[in-house]
Coordinates of C-alpha atoms in Angstrom, one line a residue:
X136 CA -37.5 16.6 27.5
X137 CA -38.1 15.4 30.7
X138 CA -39.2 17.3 33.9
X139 CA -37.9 16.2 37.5
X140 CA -39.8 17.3 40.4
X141 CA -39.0 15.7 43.5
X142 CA -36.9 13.4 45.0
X143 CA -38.2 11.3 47.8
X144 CA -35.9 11.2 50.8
X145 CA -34.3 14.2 49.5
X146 CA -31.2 13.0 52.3
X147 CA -30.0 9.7 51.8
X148 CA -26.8 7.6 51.8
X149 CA -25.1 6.2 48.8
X150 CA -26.3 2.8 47.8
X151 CA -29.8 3.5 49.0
X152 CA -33.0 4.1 46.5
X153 CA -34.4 7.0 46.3
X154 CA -37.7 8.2 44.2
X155 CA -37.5 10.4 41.5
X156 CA -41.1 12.4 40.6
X157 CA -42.0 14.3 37.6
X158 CA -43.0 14.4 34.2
X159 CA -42.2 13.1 30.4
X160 CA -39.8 9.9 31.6
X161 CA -39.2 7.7 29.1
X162 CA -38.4 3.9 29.2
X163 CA -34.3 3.7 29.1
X164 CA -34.2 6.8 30.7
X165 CA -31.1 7.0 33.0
X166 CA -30.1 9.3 36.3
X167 CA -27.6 11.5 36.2
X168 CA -26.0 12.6 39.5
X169 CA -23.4 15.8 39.7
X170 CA -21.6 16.3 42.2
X171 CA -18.2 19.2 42.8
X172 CA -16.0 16.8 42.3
X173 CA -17.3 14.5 39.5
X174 CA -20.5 13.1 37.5
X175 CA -21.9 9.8 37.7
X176 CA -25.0 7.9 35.9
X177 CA -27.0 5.2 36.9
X178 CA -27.4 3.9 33.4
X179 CA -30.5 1.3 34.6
X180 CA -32.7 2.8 37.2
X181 CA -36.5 1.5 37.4
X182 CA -39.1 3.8 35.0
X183 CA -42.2 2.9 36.3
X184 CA -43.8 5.1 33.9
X185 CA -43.8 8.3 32.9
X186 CA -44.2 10.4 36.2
X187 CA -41.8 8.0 38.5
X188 CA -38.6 6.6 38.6
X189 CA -36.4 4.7 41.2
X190 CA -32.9 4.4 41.4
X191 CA -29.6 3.5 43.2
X192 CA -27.4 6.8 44.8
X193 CA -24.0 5.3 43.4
X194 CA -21.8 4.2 45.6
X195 CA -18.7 6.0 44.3
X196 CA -20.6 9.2 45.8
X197 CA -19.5 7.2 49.1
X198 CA -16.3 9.4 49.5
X199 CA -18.2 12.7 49.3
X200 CA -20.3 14.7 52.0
X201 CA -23.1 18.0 50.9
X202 CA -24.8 18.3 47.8
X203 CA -25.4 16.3 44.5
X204 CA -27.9 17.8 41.9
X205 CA -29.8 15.3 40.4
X206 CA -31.2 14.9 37.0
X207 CA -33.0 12.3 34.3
X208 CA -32.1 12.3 30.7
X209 CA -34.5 10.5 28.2
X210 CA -32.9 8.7 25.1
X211 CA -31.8 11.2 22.7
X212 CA -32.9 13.9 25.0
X213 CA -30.8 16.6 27.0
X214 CA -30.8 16.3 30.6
X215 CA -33.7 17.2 32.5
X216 CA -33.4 19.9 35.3
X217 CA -31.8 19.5 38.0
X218 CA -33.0 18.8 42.0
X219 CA -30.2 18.9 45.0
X220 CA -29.6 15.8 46.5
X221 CA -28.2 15.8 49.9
X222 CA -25.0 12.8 51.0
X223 CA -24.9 12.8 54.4
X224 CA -23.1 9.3 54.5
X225 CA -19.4 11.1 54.6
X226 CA -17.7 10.9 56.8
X227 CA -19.7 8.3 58.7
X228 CA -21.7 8.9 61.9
X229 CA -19.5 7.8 64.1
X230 CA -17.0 10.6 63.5
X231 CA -19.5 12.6 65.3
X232 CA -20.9 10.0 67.7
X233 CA -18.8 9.6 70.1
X234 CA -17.3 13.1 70.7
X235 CA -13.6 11.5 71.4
X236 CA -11.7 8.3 70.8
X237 CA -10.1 5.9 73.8
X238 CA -6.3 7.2 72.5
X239 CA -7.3 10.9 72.8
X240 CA -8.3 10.1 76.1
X241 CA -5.3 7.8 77.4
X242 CA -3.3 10.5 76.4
X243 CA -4.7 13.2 78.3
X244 CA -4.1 10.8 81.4
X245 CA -1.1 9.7 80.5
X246 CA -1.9 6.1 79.7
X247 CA 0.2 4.2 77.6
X248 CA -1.6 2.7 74.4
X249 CA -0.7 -0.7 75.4
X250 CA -2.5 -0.4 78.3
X251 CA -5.8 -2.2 77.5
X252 CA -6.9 -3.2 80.7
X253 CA -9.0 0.0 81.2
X254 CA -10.2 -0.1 77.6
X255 CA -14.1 -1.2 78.4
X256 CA -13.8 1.0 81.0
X257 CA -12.8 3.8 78.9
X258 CA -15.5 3.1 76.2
X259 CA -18.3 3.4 78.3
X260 CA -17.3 6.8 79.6
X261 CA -16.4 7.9 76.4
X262 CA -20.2 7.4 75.0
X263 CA -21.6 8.8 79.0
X264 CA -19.9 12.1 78.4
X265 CA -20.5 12.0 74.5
X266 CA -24.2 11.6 75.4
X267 CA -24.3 13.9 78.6
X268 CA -23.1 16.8 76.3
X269 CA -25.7 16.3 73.3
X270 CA -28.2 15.6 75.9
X271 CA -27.5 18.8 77.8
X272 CA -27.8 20.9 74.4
X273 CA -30.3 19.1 72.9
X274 CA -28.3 19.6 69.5
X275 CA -27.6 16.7 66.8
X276 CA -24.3 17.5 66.2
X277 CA -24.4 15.5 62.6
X278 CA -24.1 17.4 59.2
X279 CA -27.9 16.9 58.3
X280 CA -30.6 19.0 55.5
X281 CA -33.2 20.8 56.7
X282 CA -36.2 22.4 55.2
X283 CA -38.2 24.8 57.4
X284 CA -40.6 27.6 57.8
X285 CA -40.6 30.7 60.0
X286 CA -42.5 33.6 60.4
X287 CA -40.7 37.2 59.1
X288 CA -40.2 39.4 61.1
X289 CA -40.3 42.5 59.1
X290 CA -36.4 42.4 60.3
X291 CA -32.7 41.8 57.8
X292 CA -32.3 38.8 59.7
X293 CA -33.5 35.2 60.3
X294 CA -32.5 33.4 62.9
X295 CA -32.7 29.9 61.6
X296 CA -32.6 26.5 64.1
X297 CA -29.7 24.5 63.3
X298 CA -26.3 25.3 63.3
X299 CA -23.2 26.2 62.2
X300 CA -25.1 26.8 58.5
X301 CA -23.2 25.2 55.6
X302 CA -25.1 25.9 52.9
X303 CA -28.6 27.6 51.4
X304 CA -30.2 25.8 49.1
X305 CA -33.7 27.0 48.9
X306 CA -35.1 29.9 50.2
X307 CA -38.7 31.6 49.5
X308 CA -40.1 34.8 50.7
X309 CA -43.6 35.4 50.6
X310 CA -43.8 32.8 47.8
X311 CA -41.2 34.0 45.4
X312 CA -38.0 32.0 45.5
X313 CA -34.6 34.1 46.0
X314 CA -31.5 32.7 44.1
X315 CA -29.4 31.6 46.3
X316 CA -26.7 30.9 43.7
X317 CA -25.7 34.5 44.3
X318 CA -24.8 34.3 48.1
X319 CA -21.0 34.2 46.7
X320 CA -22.0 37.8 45.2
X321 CA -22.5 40.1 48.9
X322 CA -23.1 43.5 46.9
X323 CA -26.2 42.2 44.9
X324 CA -29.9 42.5 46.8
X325 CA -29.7 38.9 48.0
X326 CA -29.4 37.0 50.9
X327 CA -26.0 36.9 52.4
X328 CA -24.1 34.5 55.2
X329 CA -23.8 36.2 58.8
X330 CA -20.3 35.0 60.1
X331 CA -18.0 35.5 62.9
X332 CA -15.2 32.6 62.5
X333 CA -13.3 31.5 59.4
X334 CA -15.2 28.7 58.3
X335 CA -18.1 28.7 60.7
X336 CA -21.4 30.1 60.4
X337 CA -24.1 31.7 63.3
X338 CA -27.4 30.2 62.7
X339 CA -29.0 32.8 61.2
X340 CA -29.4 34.4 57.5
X341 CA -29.1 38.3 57.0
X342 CA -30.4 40.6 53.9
X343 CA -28.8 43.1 51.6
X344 CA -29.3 46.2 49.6
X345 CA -32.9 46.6 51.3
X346 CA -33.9 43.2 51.1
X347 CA -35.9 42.3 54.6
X348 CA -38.0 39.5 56.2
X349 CA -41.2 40.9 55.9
X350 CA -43.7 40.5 58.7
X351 CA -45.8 37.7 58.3
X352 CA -47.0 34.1 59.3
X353 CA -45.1 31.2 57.8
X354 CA -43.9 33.3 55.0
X355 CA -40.2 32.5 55.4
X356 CA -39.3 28.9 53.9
X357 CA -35.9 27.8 53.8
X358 CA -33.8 24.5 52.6
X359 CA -30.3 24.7 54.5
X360 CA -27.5 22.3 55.4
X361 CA -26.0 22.3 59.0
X362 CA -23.8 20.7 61.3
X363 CA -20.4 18.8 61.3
X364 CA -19.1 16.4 59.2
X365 CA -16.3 15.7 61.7
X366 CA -16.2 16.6 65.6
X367 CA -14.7 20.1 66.1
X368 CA -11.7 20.5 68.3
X369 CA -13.5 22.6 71.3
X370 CA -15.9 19.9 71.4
X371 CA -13.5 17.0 71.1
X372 CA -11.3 19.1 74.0
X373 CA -14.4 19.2 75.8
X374 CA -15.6 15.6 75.5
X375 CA -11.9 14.6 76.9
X376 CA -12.1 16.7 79.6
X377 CA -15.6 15.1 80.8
X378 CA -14.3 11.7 80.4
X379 CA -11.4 12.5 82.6
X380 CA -14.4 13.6 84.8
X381 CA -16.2 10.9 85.3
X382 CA -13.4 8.5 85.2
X383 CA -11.9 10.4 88.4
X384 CA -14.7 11.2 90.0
X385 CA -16.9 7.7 89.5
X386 CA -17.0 6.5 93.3
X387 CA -18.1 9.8 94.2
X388 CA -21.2 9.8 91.9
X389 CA -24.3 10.9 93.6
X390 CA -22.4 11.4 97.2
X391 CA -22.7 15.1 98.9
X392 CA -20.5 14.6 101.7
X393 CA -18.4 11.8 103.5
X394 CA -16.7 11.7 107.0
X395 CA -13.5 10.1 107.8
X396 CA -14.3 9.1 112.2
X397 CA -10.9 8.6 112.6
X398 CA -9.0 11.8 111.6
X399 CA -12.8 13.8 112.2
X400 CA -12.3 14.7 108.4
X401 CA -15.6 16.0 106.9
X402 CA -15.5 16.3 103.1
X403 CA -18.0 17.7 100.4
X404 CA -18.6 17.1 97.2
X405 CA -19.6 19.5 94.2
X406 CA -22.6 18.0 92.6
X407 CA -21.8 19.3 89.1
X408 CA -23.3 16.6 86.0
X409 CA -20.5 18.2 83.5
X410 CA -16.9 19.5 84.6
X411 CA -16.4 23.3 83.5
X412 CA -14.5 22.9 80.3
X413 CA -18.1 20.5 79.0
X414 CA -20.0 23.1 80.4
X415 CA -18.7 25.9 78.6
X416 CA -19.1 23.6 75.5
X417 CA -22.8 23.1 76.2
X418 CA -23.0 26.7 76.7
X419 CA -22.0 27.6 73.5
X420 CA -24.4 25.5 72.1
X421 CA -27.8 26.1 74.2
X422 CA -30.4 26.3 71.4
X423 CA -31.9 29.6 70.3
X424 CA -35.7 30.1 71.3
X425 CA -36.2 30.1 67.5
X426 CA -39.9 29.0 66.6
X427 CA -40.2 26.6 63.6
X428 CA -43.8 27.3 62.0

């Protein structure tokens, strides 16, 4: 029986090759991908001998966003293990980039859809405030996999990088690998999910029963999703809201104070890059000072 190793990118998109390592593949071997909702083969992949294979993600996994375990099966063989593969192609990137769509906004300022006039003008602030807000929290927003290293702290939590977590897949302490297949079981000595909202996770991982981080330089290694799939509504809000910002406030870019000679009006102007509601936003997501080994 075969033995699979390592997949080479270990995040891809459906249709794209990826790189299988290991040991004991056999010509007419094929690829067997698993997903939670259903299993599909890629019945002629390319053996190039016996330690490497490439083949095609399927395309049908195009509808499906997280992981995929992955694993060979020789002819007349059982299925090799299995190594996660993570589909970040779903839904696409550009439910995530930009922050808000041209109706949400026209709505908020009570424009009518058939008012197209605007629409360019609309656009382009729509990607200037989506940018302005991942610029100011220097946070990629998109549901990505991440493998990294920390140093313990001796502590029952790790605060990890990314955020909102999604899902452990890995995780080794001191060189011996925790099973995180048990994170659904809370009562056991393993490592459990930190949460505050329904559905959303702080980024950071905490022990049980004992368990601890202990003290140590890159000793922690961990292999996590994180991000959205799809923008979340206090960002979308929040994305509107700084649109409707710049759109109002465009002439007055870069001024500090005006005078009107005539009626001896003086007026000044806040110089604030995000309105209130964005900044709240950005706020909320100000990264950790979180050292990745």
């Amino acid at each position: 029986m075969s033995t699979l190793a390592a997949l080479t990118p270990n995040t891809t998109t459906p249709t794209q090759e990826i790189k299988l390592a290991g040991t004991g593949f056999l010509s007419g071997a094929v690829v067997v991908y698993t997903s939670s909702v259903h299993t599909s083969t890629d019945s002629a992949p390319t053996v190039i001998d016996s330690e490497e294979i490439r083949s095609i993600v399927p395309d049908v996994l195009q509808g499906e966003a997280g992981i995929v375990q992955v694993s060979v099966q020789n002819p007349a063989e059982a299925e090799s293990n299995q190594v996660p593969l993570f589909i970040g192609a779903w839904p696409p990137v550009d439910e995530v980039f930009p922050l808000c769509s041209i109706s949400q906004v026209k709505q908020a300022m009570g424009v009518s859809p058939q008012e197209t006039v605007d629409d360019i003008k609309y656009t382009e602030a729509i990607r200037h405030a989506s940018a302005q807000l991942i610029g100011e929290t220097k946070f990629t927003f998109d549901l990505e996999l991440h493998t990294e290293t920390y140093d313990g702290d001796g502590s029952t939590i790790l605060r990890l990088k990314r955020f909102p977590i999604l899902d452990v897949l890995a995780l080794a302490i001191d060189g011996e690998s925790i099973d995180v297949q048990e994170l659904s079981q809370p009562l056991d000595d393993i490592i459990a999910f930190d949460s505050s909202e329904e559905g959303e996770y702080h980024p950071r991982l905490r022990t049980s029963a004992g368990r601890t981080f202990p003290s140590g330089r890159a000793n922690i290694v961990v292999t996590y999703s994180a991000g959205y799939s799809k923008v979340p509504s206090w960002l979308n809000v929040a994305a509107i809201s700084q649109v409707s910002f710049l759109l109002n406030t465009i002439n007055k870019q870069g001024v500090v104070n005006e005078g009107n000679n005539t009626m001896g009006v003086q007026t000044s102007f806040a110089q604030l890059p995000l309105c209130p509601e964005a900044r709240r936003a950005v706020i909320r997501h100000m990264p950790q000072k979180v050292a990745i080994v």
